[in-house]
Every structure is written in structure tokens, then in C-alpha cells.
mmCIF file of C-alpha atoms and ligand atoms in Angstrom:
data_model
loop_
_atom_site.group_PDB
_atom_site.id
_atom_site.type_symbol
_atom_site.label_atom_id
_atom_site.label_comp_id
_atom_site.label_asym_id
_atom_site.label_seq_id
_atom_site.Cartn_x
_atom_site.Cartn_y
_atom_site.Cartn_z
ATOM 1 C CA UNK A 1 91.367 121.227 164.282
ATOM 2 C CA UNK A 2 91.926 122.402 167.872
ATOM 3 C CA UNK A 3 90.816 118.969 168.982
ATOM 4 C CA UNK A 4 93.215 117.049 166.589
ATOM 5 C CA UNK A 5 95.849 119.328 167.730
ATOM 6 C CA UNK A 6 95.718 118.504 171.505
ATOM 7 C CA UNK A 7 95.162 115.016 170.888
ATOM 8 C CA UNK A 8 98.676 114.619 168.938
ATOM 9 C CA UNK A 9 100.335 116.300 171.698
ATOM 10 C CA UNK A 10 98.752 113.937 174.336
ATOM 11 C CA UNK A 11 100.163 111.105 171.822
ATOM 12 C CA UNK A 12 103.178 113.155 171.803
ATOM 13 C CA UNK A 13 102.920 113.175 175.707
ATOM 14 C CA UNK A 14 102.312 109.304 176.064
ATOM 15 C CA UNK A 15 105.412 108.652 173.877
ATOM 16 C CA UNK A 16 107.128 110.565 175.792
ATOM 17 C CA UNK A 17 106.768 109.195 179.329
ATOM 18 C CA UNK A 18 107.174 105.346 177.924
ATOM 19 C CA UNK A 19 110.355 105.870 176.401
ATOM 20 C CA UNK A 20 111.469 107.689 179.911
ATOM 21 C CA UNK A 21 110.337 104.254 181.757
ATOM 22 C CA UNK A 22 111.717 101.915 178.223
ATOM 23 C CA UNK A 23 114.954 103.222 178.974
ATOM 24 C CA UNK A 24 114.807 103.284 182.756
ATOM 25 C CA UNK A 25 114.314 99.739 181.938
ATOM 26 C CA UNK A 26 117.060 99.302 179.977
ATOM 27 C CA UNK A 27 119.744 100.629 182.278
ATOM 28 C CA UNK A 28 121.123 98.007 182.850
ATOM 29 C CA UNK A 29 123.470 97.232 185.764
ATOM 30 C CA UNK A 30 126.470 94.557 185.049
ATOM 31 C CA UNK A 31 127.339 92.896 188.153
ATOM 32 C CA UNK A 32 130.997 91.829 187.781
ATOM 33 C CA UNK A 33 129.931 88.648 190.428
ATOM 34 C CA UNK A 34 127.453 87.311 188.211
ATOM 35 C CA UNK A 35 130.760 86.991 185.556
ATOM 36 C CA UNK A 36 132.600 85.390 187.661
ATOM 37 C CA UNK A 37 134.335 87.668 189.325
ATOM 38 C CA UNK A 38 135.490 86.220 193.997
ATOM 39 C CA UNK A 39 135.711 88.842 196.422
ATOM 40 C CA UNK A 40 138.104 85.975 198.080
ATOM 41 C CA UNK A 41 141.030 88.392 196.987
ATOM 42 C CA UNK A 42 143.186 85.788 195.574
ATOM 43 C CA UNK A 43 141.039 84.304 191.968
ATOM 44 C CA UNK A 44 141.919 86.133 189.561
ATOM 45 C CA UNK A 45 139.058 88.386 188.057
ATOM 46 C CA UNK A 46 140.591 89.862 185.319
ATOM 47 C CA UNK A 47 138.163 87.786 182.786
ATOM 48 C CA UNK A 48 135.193 88.487 184.642
ATOM 49 C CA UNK A 49 135.855 92.378 185.156
ATOM 50 C CA UNK A 50 136.891 92.676 181.438
ATOM 51 C CA UNK A 51 133.138 90.360 180.437
ATOM 52 C CA UNK A 52 131.077 92.961 182.600
ATOM 53 C CA UNK A 53 132.907 95.550 181.085
ATOM 54 C CA UNK A 54 132.115 94.397 177.678
ATOM 55 C CA UNK A 55 128.382 93.515 178.820
ATOM 56 C CA UNK A 56 127.943 97.121 179.656
ATOM 57 C CA UNK A 57 129.863 98.588 176.547
ATOM 58 C CA UNK A 58 127.229 96.879 174.444
ATOM 59 C CA UNK A 59 124.539 98.332 175.700
ATOM 60 C CA UNK A 60 122.363 100.611 173.978
ATOM 61 C CA UNK A 61 121.051 102.077 177.299
ATOM 62 C CA UNK A 62 123.142 103.620 179.950
ATOM 63 C CA UNK A 63 125.160 101.394 182.210
ATOM 64 C CA UNK A 64 126.538 100.036 185.471
ATOM 65 C CA UNK A 65 129.751 98.335 185.796
ATOM 66 C CA UNK A 66 129.089 97.565 189.881
ATOM 67 C CA UNK A 67 132.073 96.271 191.664
ATOM 68 C CA UNK A 68 130.671 95.184 195.607
ATOM 69 C CA UNK A 69 132.221 95.281 198.585
ATOM 70 C CA UNK A 70 134.962 92.759 199.278
ATOM 71 C CA UNK A 71 138.389 92.471 197.769
ATOM 72 C CA UNK A 72 139.351 91.122 194.294
ATOM 73 C CA UNK A 73 142.299 89.856 192.055
ATOM 74 C CA UNK A 74 143.251 91.577 188.600
ATOM 75 C CA UNK A 75 146.023 91.099 186.220
ATOM 76 C CA UNK A 76 146.253 94.202 184.380
ATOM 77 C CA UNK A 77 142.627 94.829 181.879
ATOM 78 C CA UNK A 78 141.658 96.925 179.510
ATOM 79 C CA UNK A 79 138.182 98.256 179.409
ATOM 80 C CA UNK A 80 138.710 99.497 176.184
ATOM 81 C CA UNK A 81 135.362 101.591 174.034
ATOM 82 C CA UNK A 82 133.923 103.226 172.385
ATOM 83 C CA UNK A 83 131.135 101.988 174.066
ATOM 84 C CA UNK A 84 127.198 102.747 173.122
ATOM 85 C CA UNK A 85 126.323 104.037 175.401
ATOM 86 C CA UNK A 86 127.500 106.267 179.226
ATOM 87 C CA UNK A 87 129.423 104.139 181.933
ATOM 88 C CA UNK A 88 129.241 104.332 185.539
ATOM 89 C CA UNK A 89 131.748 102.036 186.712
ATOM 90 C CA UNK A 90 131.201 102.037 190.301
ATOM 91 C CA UNK A 91 133.247 100.702 192.400
ATOM 92 C CA UNK A 92 132.364 99.859 196.275
ATOM 93 C CA UNK A 93 135.242 96.674 196.639
ATOM 94 C CA UNK A 94 138.850 97.374 196.223
ATOM 95 C CA UNK A 95 140.778 95.723 193.546
ATOM 96 C CA UNK A 96 144.355 94.621 194.015
ATOM 97 C CA UNK A 97 147.798 93.807 191.734
ATOM 98 C CA UNK A 98 148.951 90.320 192.400
ATOM 99 C CA UNK A 99 151.208 89.487 194.673
ATOM 100 C CA UNK A 100 154.154 89.025 193.008
ATOM 101 C CA UNK A 101 154.746 92.071 190.623
ATOM 102 C CA UNK A 102 156.336 89.969 187.898
ATOM 103 C CA UNK A 103 152.555 88.562 187.535
ATOM 104 C CA UNK A 104 152.243 92.594 185.951
ATOM 105 C CA UNK A 105 153.666 91.870 182.810
ATOM 106 C CA UNK A 106 154.998 94.369 180.836
ATOM 107 C CA UNK A 107 151.534 96.062 179.210
ATOM 108 C CA UNK A 108 153.245 99.121 181.307
ATOM 109 C CA UNK A 109 149.112 99.424 182.455
ATOM 110 C CA UNK A 110 147.761 97.390 185.400
ATOM 111 C CA UNK A 111 143.999 98.711 185.068
ATOM 112 C CA UNK A 112 143.303 100.469 181.658
ATOM 113 C CA UNK A 113 140.710 102.636 180.284
ATOM 114 C CA UNK A 114 141.084 103.906 176.584
ATOM 115 C CA UNK A 115 138.879 105.276 173.811
ATOM 116 C CA UNK A 116 135.840 105.559 176.170
ATOM 117 C CA UNK A 117 133.343 108.641 176.213
ATOM 118 C CA UNK A 118 131.118 109.751 178.820
ATOM 119 C CA UNK A 119 132.424 107.558 181.751
ATOM 120 C CA UNK A 120 131.996 107.864 185.310
ATOM 121 C CA UNK A 121 134.641 106.092 187.928
ATOM 122 C CA UNK A 122 133.155 106.268 191.152
ATOM 123 C CA UNK A 123 134.642 105.355 194.959
ATOM 124 C CA UNK A 124 136.461 102.218 195.272
ATOM 125 C CA UNK A 125 140.180 101.933 195.945
ATOM 126 C CA UNK A 126 142.790 100.327 193.817
ATOM 127 C CA UNK A 127 146.019 98.748 195.485
ATOM 128 C CA UNK A 128 148.804 98.002 193.758
ATOM 129 C CA UNK A 129 151.154 96.524 196.062
ATOM 130 C CA UNK A 130 154.094 98.060 194.924
ATOM 131 C CA UNK A 131 156.428 97.417 197.679
ATOM 132 C CA UNK A 132 158.547 94.544 196.399
ATOM 133 C CA UNK A 133 158.652 96.711 193.039
ATOM 134 C CA UNK A 134 160.158 99.209 194.756
ATOM 135 C CA UNK A 135 162.389 96.592 196.420
ATOM 136 C CA UNK A 136 163.597 95.460 193.001
ATOM 137 C CA UNK A 137 164.508 99.059 191.919
ATOM 138 C CA UNK A 138 165.933 99.917 194.368
ATOM 139 C CA UNK A 139 168.272 97.455 194.563
ATOM 140 C CA UNK A 140 167.901 96.856 191.546
ATOM 141 C CA UNK A 141 168.584 93.856 189.506
ATOM 142 C CA UNK A 142 166.761 92.469 185.855
ATOM 143 C CA UNK A 143 163.411 94.323 187.233
ATOM 144 C CA UNK A 144 160.257 94.641 185.058
ATOM 145 C CA UNK A 145 159.437 98.135 183.990
ATOM 146 C CA UNK A 146 156.409 98.077 186.498
ATOM 147 C CA UNK A 147 152.860 99.228 185.897
ATOM 148 C CA UNK A 148 151.163 102.555 186.044
ATOM 149 C CA UNK A 149 148.137 101.925 188.698
ATOM 150 C CA UNK A 150 145.105 103.820 186.167
ATOM 151 C CA UNK A 151 145.128 105.652 182.808
ATOM 152 C CA UNK A 152 143.322 106.738 180.643
ATOM 153 C CA UNK A 153 143.963 106.836 176.541
ATOM 154 C CA UNK A 154 142.051 108.830 174.211
ATOM 155 C CA UNK A 155 139.016 109.185 176.484
ATOM 156 C CA UNK A 156 137.046 112.183 176.531
ATOM 157 C CA UNK A 157 133.995 113.389 178.886
ATOM 158 C CA UNK A 158 135.119 111.288 182.033
ATOM 159 C CA UNK A 159 134.634 111.939 185.479
ATOM 160 C CA UNK A 160 136.810 110.559 188.281
ATOM 161 C CA UNK A 161 135.712 110.495 191.750
ATOM 162 C CA UNK A 162 136.237 108.993 195.459
ATOM 163 C CA UNK A 163 139.170 106.681 193.852
ATOM 164 C CA UNK A 164 141.829 105.702 196.306
ATOM 165 C CA UNK A 165 145.457 104.599 194.911
ATOM 166 C CA UNK A 166 147.125 102.758 197.213
ATOM 167 C CA UNK A 167 151.275 102.168 196.398
ATOM 168 C CA UNK A 168 151.326 102.040 192.876
ATOM 169 C CA UNK A 169 154.642 100.222 191.068
ATOM 170 C CA UNK A 170 155.273 103.106 189.693
ATOM 171 C CA UNK A 171 152.612 106.365 188.388
ATOM 172 C CA UNK A 172 148.973 106.068 189.807
ATOM 173 C CA UNK A 173 147.157 107.747 187.134
ATOM 174 C CA UNK A 174 148.164 108.470 184.388
ATOM 175 C CA UNK A 175 146.152 110.513 181.548
ATOM 176 C CA UNK A 176 147.324 110.809 177.615
ATOM 177 C CA UNK A 177 145.368 111.919 174.330
ATOM 178 C CA UNK A 178 142.030 113.001 176.702
ATOM 179 C CA UNK A 179 140.105 115.759 176.840
ATOM 180 C CA UNK A 180 137.727 116.778 179.565
ATOM 181 C CA UNK A 181 138.855 114.997 182.375
ATOM 182 C CA UNK A 182 138.204 115.611 185.964
ATOM 183 C CA UNK A 183 139.707 113.865 189.144
ATOM 184 C CA UNK A 184 137.583 114.833 192.576
ATOM 185 C CA UNK A 185 138.143 113.286 196.066
ATOM 186 C CA UNK A 186 140.560 111.640 194.751
ATOM 187 C CA UNK A 187 143.528 109.655 198.033
ATOM 188 C CA UNK A 188 146.830 108.501 196.566
ATOM 189 C CA UNK A 189 148.948 107.818 198.697
ATOM 190 C CA UNK A 190 152.783 105.503 198.694
ATOM 191 C CA UNK A 191 154.993 106.478 201.182
ATOM 192 C CA UNK A 192 158.012 109.120 200.586
ATOM 193 C CA UNK A 193 160.580 106.896 199.888
ATOM 194 C CA UNK A 194 158.713 104.915 197.189
ATOM 195 C CA UNK A 195 160.779 105.394 193.539
ATOM 196 C CA UNK A 196 158.814 107.217 190.460
ATOM 197 C CA UNK A 197 155.431 106.807 192.423
ATOM 198 C CA UNK A 198 154.219 109.866 190.909
ATOM 199 C CA UNK A 199 150.807 110.961 191.369
ATOM 200 C CA UNK A 200 149.424 112.081 188.552
ATOM 201 C CA UNK A 201 151.002 112.677 184.880
ATOM 202 C CA UNK A 202 148.866 114.458 182.066
ATOM 203 C CA UNK A 203 150.345 114.106 179.006
ATOM 204 C CA UNK A 204 148.549 115.132 175.776
ATOM 205 C CA UNK A 205 145.379 116.404 177.418
ATOM 206 C CA UNK A 206 142.754 119.501 177.509
ATOM 207 C CA UNK A 207 140.579 120.526 179.561
ATOM 208 C CA UNK A 208 141.795 118.727 182.557
ATOM 209 C CA UNK A 209 140.980 119.199 186.636
ATOM 210 C CA UNK A 210 142.016 117.649 189.692
ATOM 211 C CA UNK A 211 140.711 119.148 192.836
ATOM 212 C CA UNK A 212 139.960 118.571 196.379
ATOM 213 C CA UNK A 213 142.178 115.295 196.423
ATOM 214 C CA UNK A 214 145.013 114.274 199.182
ATOM 215 C CA UNK A 215 148.414 113.220 197.360
ATOM 216 C CA UNK A 216 150.976 111.618 199.080
ATOM 217 C CA UNK A 217 153.402 109.765 197.277
ATOM 218 C CA UNK A 218 157.292 109.558 196.339
ATOM 219 C CA UNK A 219 157.847 111.665 193.103
ATOM 220 C CA UNK A 220 155.774 114.601 192.179
ATOM 221 C CA UNK A 221 152.009 114.797 193.106
ATOM 222 C CA UNK A 222 150.994 116.048 189.937
ATOM 223 C CA UNK A 223 153.259 116.357 186.267
ATOM 224 C CA UNK A 224 151.876 118.102 183.758
ATOM 225 C CA UNK A 225 154.268 116.587 180.176
ATOM 226 C CA UNK A 226 153.954 118.256 176.858
ATOM 227 C CA UNK A 227 150.617 118.458 175.656
ATOM 228 C CA UNK A 228 148.907 119.625 178.820
ATOM 229 C CA UNK A 229 146.624 122.407 177.398
ATOM 230 C CA UNK A 230 143.847 124.094 179.886
ATOM 231 C CA UNK A 231 144.226 122.627 183.539
ATOM 232 C CA UNK A 232 142.841 123.014 186.586
ATOM 233 C CA UNK A 233 144.472 121.570 189.932
ATOM 234 C CA UNK A 234 143.095 122.976 193.108
ATOM 235 C CA UNK A 235 142.281 122.186 196.808
ATOM 236 C CA UNK A 236 145.096 119.654 196.523
ATOM 237 C CA UNK A 237 147.190 118.970 199.548
ATOM 238 C CA UNK A 238 150.593 117.282 198.532
ATOM 239 C CA UNK A 239 153.150 115.646 200.272
ATOM 240 C CA UNK A 240 155.220 114.337 201.001
ATOM 241 C CA UNK A 241 156.107 114.087 197.387
ATOM 242 C CA UNK A 242 158.265 116.098 194.791
ATOM 243 C CA UNK A 243 155.682 118.717 194.341
ATOM 244 C CA UNK A 244 153.959 120.366 191.118
ATOM 245 C CA UNK A 245 155.471 120.451 188.179
ATOM 246 C CA UNK A 246 155.445 121.443 184.360
ATOM 247 C CA UNK A 247 157.769 119.173 182.774
ATOM 248 C CA UNK A 248 159.879 117.992 182.184
ATOM 249 C CA UNK A 249 159.434 119.368 178.730
ATOM 250 C CA UNK A 250 161.369 119.509 175.902
ATOM 251 C CA UNK A 251 162.919 116.164 175.904
ATOM 252 C CA UNK A 252 162.421 116.650 172.004
ATOM 253 C CA UNK A 253 162.895 119.168 169.341
ATOM 254 C CA UNK A 254 159.252 118.685 167.881
ATOM 255 C CA UNK A 255 157.411 118.702 171.315
ATOM 256 C CA UNK A 256 154.375 120.712 171.994
ATOM 257 C CA UNK A 257 154.225 122.839 175.115
ATOM 258 C CA UNK A 258 152.643 123.179 177.631
ATOM 259 C CA UNK A 259 149.786 126.044 178.432
ATOM 260 C CA UNK A 260 147.070 127.771 180.426
ATOM 261 C CA UNK A 261 147.471 126.282 183.974
ATOM 262 C CA UNK A 262 145.843 127.431 187.262
ATOM 263 C CA UNK A 263 147.206 126.162 190.451
ATOM 264 C CA UNK A 264 145.259 127.757 192.897
ATOM 265 C CA UNK A 265 144.415 126.933 196.889
ATOM 266 C CA UNK A 266 146.310 124.027 197.648
ATOM 267 C CA UNK A 267 148.777 123.451 200.076
ATOM 268 C CA UNK A 268 152.250 121.687 200.034
ATOM 269 C CA UNK A 269 153.953 119.916 202.859
ATOM 270 C CA UNK A 270 157.156 118.604 203.274
ATOM 271 C CA UNK A 271 157.556 118.516 200.015
ATOM 272 C CA UNK A 272 161.060 118.664 197.464
ATOM 273 C CA UNK A 273 159.181 120.817 195.478
ATOM 274 C CA UNK A 274 156.287 123.480 195.712
ATOM 275 C CA UNK A 275 155.909 124.363 192.285
ATOM 276 C CA UNK A 276 157.869 123.678 190.079
ATOM 277 C CA UNK A 277 158.732 124.188 185.540
ATOM 278 C CA UNK A 278 161.639 122.035 184.526
ATOM 279 C CA UNK A 279 162.833 122.028 181.382
ATOM 280 C CA UNK A 280 166.022 119.865 179.533
ATOM 281 C CA UNK A 281 168.847 121.508 178.595
ATOM 282 C CA UNK A 282 168.180 120.756 175.503
ATOM 283 C CA UNK A 283 167.229 122.780 171.856
ATOM 284 C CA UNK A 284 163.116 122.126 171.544
ATOM 285 C CA UNK A 285 160.911 123.793 170.810
ATOM 286 C CA UNK A 286 158.820 123.144 173.564
ATOM 287 C CA UNK A 287 157.040 125.995 175.764
ATOM 288 C CA UNK A 288 155.333 126.497 178.992
ATOM 289 C CA UNK A 289 153.012 129.549 178.956
ATOM 290 C CA UNK A 290 149.793 131.282 180.823
ATOM 291 C CA UNK A 291 151.083 129.937 183.976
ATOM 292 C CA UNK A 292 149.670 131.060 187.222
ATOM 293 C CA UNK A 293 150.236 129.291 191.036
ATOM 294 C CA UNK A 294 147.554 131.412 192.739
ATOM 295 C CA UNK A 295 146.578 131.299 196.868
ATOM 296 C CA UNK A 296 149.501 128.720 198.040
ATOM 297 C CA UNK A 297 150.598 128.088 201.359
ATOM 298 C CA UNK A 298 153.908 126.029 201.608
ATOM 299 C CA UNK A 299 154.828 123.907 205.192
ATOM 300 C CA UNK A 300 158.420 123.286 205.062
ATOM 301 C CA UNK A 301 158.804 122.441 201.308
ATOM 302 C CA UNK A 302 162.320 122.461 200.130
ATOM 303 C CA UNK A 303 161.838 124.458 197.397
ATOM 304 C CA UNK A 304 158.782 125.998 197.114
ATOM 305 C CA UNK A 305 159.154 128.499 193.645
ATOM 306 C CA UNK A 306 161.435 127.174 190.971
ATOM 307 C CA UNK A 307 162.073 127.130 187.455
ATOM 308 C CA UNK A 308 164.582 124.333 186.633
ATOM 309 C CA UNK A 309 166.163 124.935 182.519
ATOM 310 C CA UNK A 310 169.000 122.733 182.723
ATOM 311 C CA UNK A 311 167.226 119.381 184.147
ATOM 312 C CA UNK A 312 169.818 116.482 182.171
ATOM 313 C CA UNK A 313 170.450 113.639 184.377
ATOM 314 C CA UNK A 314 172.817 111.563 183.322
ATOM 315 C CA UNK A 315 174.620 114.226 180.897
ATOM 316 C CA UNK A 316 173.323 113.342 177.628
ATOM 317 C CA UNK A 317 172.993 117.094 176.721
ATOM 318 C CA UNK A 318 176.629 118.868 177.347
ATOM 319 C CA UNK A 319 176.332 122.034 176.782
ATOM 320 C CA UNK A 320 173.397 122.558 175.267
ATOM 321 C CA UNK A 321 170.909 125.352 176.287
ATOM 322 C CA UNK A 322 166.845 124.400 176.585
ATOM 323 C CA UNK A 323 165.466 125.842 173.568
ATOM 324 C CA UNK A 324 162.054 125.624 175.837
ATOM 325 C CA UNK A 325 159.945 129.044 175.902
ATOM 326 C CA UNK A 326 158.858 129.652 179.670
ATOM 327 C CA UNK A 327 156.391 132.582 179.609
ATOM 328 C CA UNK A 328 154.176 134.491 181.243
ATOM 329 C CA UNK A 329 154.236 132.465 184.674
ATOM 330 C CA UNK A 330 152.036 134.428 187.019
ATOM 331 C CA UNK A 331 152.941 133.740 191.627
ATOM 332 C CA UNK A 332 150.408 135.459 193.662
ATOM 333 C CA UNK A 333 149.850 135.105 197.418
ATOM 334 C CA UNK A 334 151.829 132.725 198.077
ATOM 335 C CA UNK A 335 153.053 132.193 201.369
ATOM 336 C CA UNK A 336 154.996 129.772 204.894
ATOM 337 C CA UNK A 337 158.098 128.258 204.712
ATOM 338 C CA UNK A 338 161.536 126.419 203.662
ATOM 339 C CA UNK A 339 163.895 124.335 204.573
ATOM 340 C CA UNK A 340 166.446 126.019 202.594
ATOM 341 C CA UNK A 341 167.647 129.710 202.037
ATOM 342 C CA UNK A 342 167.200 129.831 198.277
ATOM 343 C CA UNK A 343 163.411 130.085 198.494
ATOM 344 C CA UNK A 344 162.730 131.396 194.976
ATOM 345 C CA UNK A 345 164.994 130.003 192.541
ATOM 346 C CA UNK A 346 165.005 131.684 188.199
ATOM 347 C CA UNK A 347 167.263 129.326 186.776
ATOM 348 C CA UNK A 348 166.109 130.341 182.949
ATOM 349 C CA UNK A 349 167.680 129.414 179.376
ATOM 350 C CA UNK A 350 170.758 131.391 178.192
ATOM 351 C CA UNK A 351 168.924 131.567 174.844
ATOM 352 C CA UNK A 352 165.552 131.349 175.639
ATOM 353 C CA UNK A 353 165.315 134.172 178.720
ATOM 354 C CA UNK A 354 161.973 133.114 180.435
ATOM 355 C CA UNK A 355 159.921 136.502 180.060
ATOM 356 C CA UNK A 356 156.819 137.454 181.792
ATOM 357 C CA UNK A 357 157.158 136.392 185.149
ATOM 358 C CA UNK A 358 155.360 138.144 187.680
ATOM 359 C CA UNK A 359 155.079 138.159 191.517
ATOM 360 C CA UNK A 360 152.614 139.096 193.692
ATOM 361 C CA UNK A 361 152.444 138.943 197.634
ATOM 362 C CA UNK A 362 154.773 136.334 198.482
ATOM 363 C CA UNK A 363 156.300 135.045 201.479
ATOM 364 C CA UNK A 364 158.767 132.469 202.073
ATOM 365 C CA UNK A 365 160.464 132.575 205.070
ATOM 366 C CA UNK A 366 163.045 130.205 206.813
ATOM 367 C CA UNK A 367 162.553 130.011 210.549
ATOM 368 C CA UNK A 368 166.218 131.653 211.261
ATOM 369 C CA UNK A 369 167.667 132.930 208.519
ATOM 370 C CA UNK A 370 166.711 135.713 205.184
ATOM 371 C CA UNK A 371 166.050 133.819 202.624
ATOM 372 C CA UNK A 372 166.908 134.403 198.646
ATOM 373 C CA UNK A 373 165.697 134.719 195.294
ATOM 374 C CA UNK A 374 168.014 133.427 192.481
ATOM 375 C CA UNK A 375 167.618 134.041 189.036
ATOM 376 C CA UNK A 376 169.152 133.839 186.221
ATOM 377 C CA UNK A 377 168.278 134.547 182.266
ATOM 378 C CA UNK A 378 164.707 135.740 183.937
ATOM 379 C CA UNK A 379 162.868 139.306 183.121
ATOM 380 C CA UNK A 380 159.461 139.898 184.670
ATOM 381 C CA UNK A 381 158.227 142.366 187.686
ATOM 382 C CA UNK A 382 157.688 142.146 191.423
ATOM 383 C CA UNK A 383 153.923 143.807 193.279
ATOM 384 C CA UNK A 384 152.958 144.045 196.540
ATOM 385 C CA UNK A 385 155.085 142.326 199.189
ATOM 386 C CA UNK A 386 157.790 140.037 197.782
ATOM 387 C CA UNK A 387 160.041 138.352 200.285
ATOM 388 C CA UNK A 388 162.392 136.978 199.558
ATOM 389 C CA UNK A 389 163.205 140.321 197.753
ATOM 390 C CA UNK A 390 162.426 139.808 193.978
ATOM 391 C CA UNK A 391 165.522 140.555 191.550
ATOM 392 C CA UNK A 392 162.973 142.399 189.136
HETATM 393 C C1 NAG B 1 141.378 127.835 180.486
HETATM 394 O O1 NAG B 1 142.000 126.063 180.885
HETATM 395 C C2 NAG B 1 140.461 126.900 181.853
HETATM 396 C C3 NAG B 1 140.477 125.459 182.601
HETATM 397 O O2 NAG B 1 141.191 124.926 184.143
HETATM 398 C C4 NAG B 1 139.052 127.073 181.171
HETATM 399 O O3 NAG B 1 138.197 127.087 181.502
HETATM 400 C C5 NAG B 1 139.554 128.847 179.786
HETATM 401 O O4 NAG B 1 138.238 128.577 179.206
HETATM 402 C C6 NAG B 1 140.717 128.215 179.657
HETATM 403 N N1 NAG B 1 141.038 129.712 178.680
HETATM 404 C C7 NAG B 1 140.928 129.577 177.134
HETATM 405 C C8 NAG B 1 141.437 130.935 176.818
HETATM 406 O O5 NAG B 1 141.743 128.794 176.729
#
């Protein structure tokens, strides 16, 4: 019986080795050049990229879509799942948009991953070449809506690492309906005066991490919209840009809120805002709760700490107050310089005052005048050294 047992074990072990061998052989790499992509920066490679993706996505073993060095021009592309196994999307080269922005169409995206799980996007540069589009936007007649550079929708277990996004037409990175998605070592770059070029926009997603990244752009470095939950943002260098924002919230009555967000170990340089919570002055069931801003350095920031519940561009919400409930927000160890005297501004809703706002060790100064705090409809507490003096 004993020898029979060990024989079974031995056979099992051999099968185990065989299966390891087999799966490593099946781990295929799909080089986009073999599917017709051209590294000349001019030929439209979108069909080739999508064909390589479909091959990888249909593979039963984990597989790689490989974009070798070189510059590939592509129109809007969709990489959709579900796929049969794990995919590594390895970019050693650069993807560029067509030279004429009209060629991007009106779909709203340039590179879209949708319904994919277990995806890693690694390396590479994507350049949406947005400058002509921004000129159109600024001088303004008959511009298309513009596209987001890279979008992730309905996806989970995604890691994006070492990707550089240049000169987006609108948003650089958009995430919606995703869970467990992480961005690391990203570089996001657009000029400070490029309109609406947010770095990241997150919506309706749970378990989002953004870390060790550089974001220089013309709008929010990161914006967390309705339905953002369990978000960790750390080690970000933001600026120029409009800072890290929660919101805008409360644009509609029945809207999900934002909860459990940590922003820490982050530096803002010459940004319009530092850490901001923003809501429309409208009735809404939305909320922002369990938010923590910790270990933050402000360098020449216009509005380092701000809650603004009176957002109403173009006055489409006259005489309403915001229904968004802002509660349990902690600011701790926030230091540096403000370009305006009003370094802290809590402008909360008359009908829904902010509750549980806690400040601890905050020190914000201007070069020559004392800084101030403005408080409207806000309840909270302060501890440690807080400059400007809090109103709690
Ligand atoms: C809050 O979010 C973090 C991720 O940033 C997560 O690790 C943690 O479990 C969440 N907390 C709760 C109570 O859900």
C-alpha cells in the first residue's frame, strides 16, 4: 500500500511539472508589429493593435500584447473583454494620436479598456497631441467634444505602471465602474493653461490606488467623482494644476457620494487648490465622508485647504443650498505656503453644515501677511498647532 501511495504522489508530481511546462509554453506574446502595426509614426496602427488584443484576449493561457520601441499612430481603439486569461499589455514604444484632432471622432475616448479583469499595463508613452484641440477650445467655434487619453471601464484587478501620458485633449486617465485598480509611477504632463486636462478622474469605482506619480496639468491633478470609494492617493507631486479634488458632487439629486479616501505624503507646487471638496449649490442626496488629508506640503498654492459647497458656474442653481453632506474630514500635518491670505476656507452648506472637520498640526503661511481661516456653517475641532487659527 505504501509504495502504491508514493507512486501516486510521484505521478501527481510529474503531472504537476508537465502542467507548469505547458502553461509557460502557452504564455504567448502577441507583438503588434506581426499584426501590421508600423513604427513610423504615421501609418494608422489601430486595426493592428485591436487584432493583437483580440488574439491575446482569446488565449487560454496568460499572454502579452507587446508594443516594441518606435512610434505608432493610432485612432481611437477599444480593448474589450472579458478575456480568457490574465493579460500583460507591455508598451516599450510610444502611441500617438492622428495629427488632426478631428480624426479622433466623437466617442469620447482614445484608448479604452473595458470589461477586462486581471490586466497589467506596463511602460510606454501615450501622446494625444492635444495642442491644436486646446487652441480650438479656447478660441472656440465648432470644436469636437474631445477625447480622454486612456480610460478603464467595468474592469477589475488592474495595475497600470510606468505609463507616461502627454498632452491629452481632455482628461488624461478616466476610471469608471472599476474595482481594485492601481496606478503607480505615472507621469502625466500637459501645460498649465491647457483647458480641462485633468490628470485622473475617478467615478463609480471601489478600491483605487494612485501613487508615486507626477502630475503637471491644466485642471485637477486628481478628481474623485460620485461613487468613489476606498481610495488611497499617496506620494503624488501635483502642479501645476488645480489640485486634488473631491467632486464636484451633488450635480443630481440621486447621486452616490464619496467615502473612505486618504491623500497622504503629497506635494502641491503652484497649484490653484491643494486639497478641495467641492459641491454644487443644489439639492442632492450625495455625501463626502471619512476623508483624510495627511502629511502634505503646499508650495505657493492659491487655496491650500478648501471646502466649497457653493459651486454654481453659469448660475443654474439660484437660491438653492447644497444637499451634499460633508462629514468626518481630517486634516493633519499640512505645512507650507499659500499665495493668498485666506489659506483655509470652509464654505459649507447652510442647509447641511459640514460636521466632524478635524484639524491637527496645520501650518500655512504667506511670505508677508498673516493667513486667515474662513468658516461658514462648519462644525469641528482642532488640536496641536494650527495656523491660521481655526474657527473651532
Ligand atoms: C478604506 O480604504 C482602504 C483603501 O484605501 C482600505 O484598505 C480600507 O479597508 C478601507 N476601509 C474600510 C472601512 O472600508
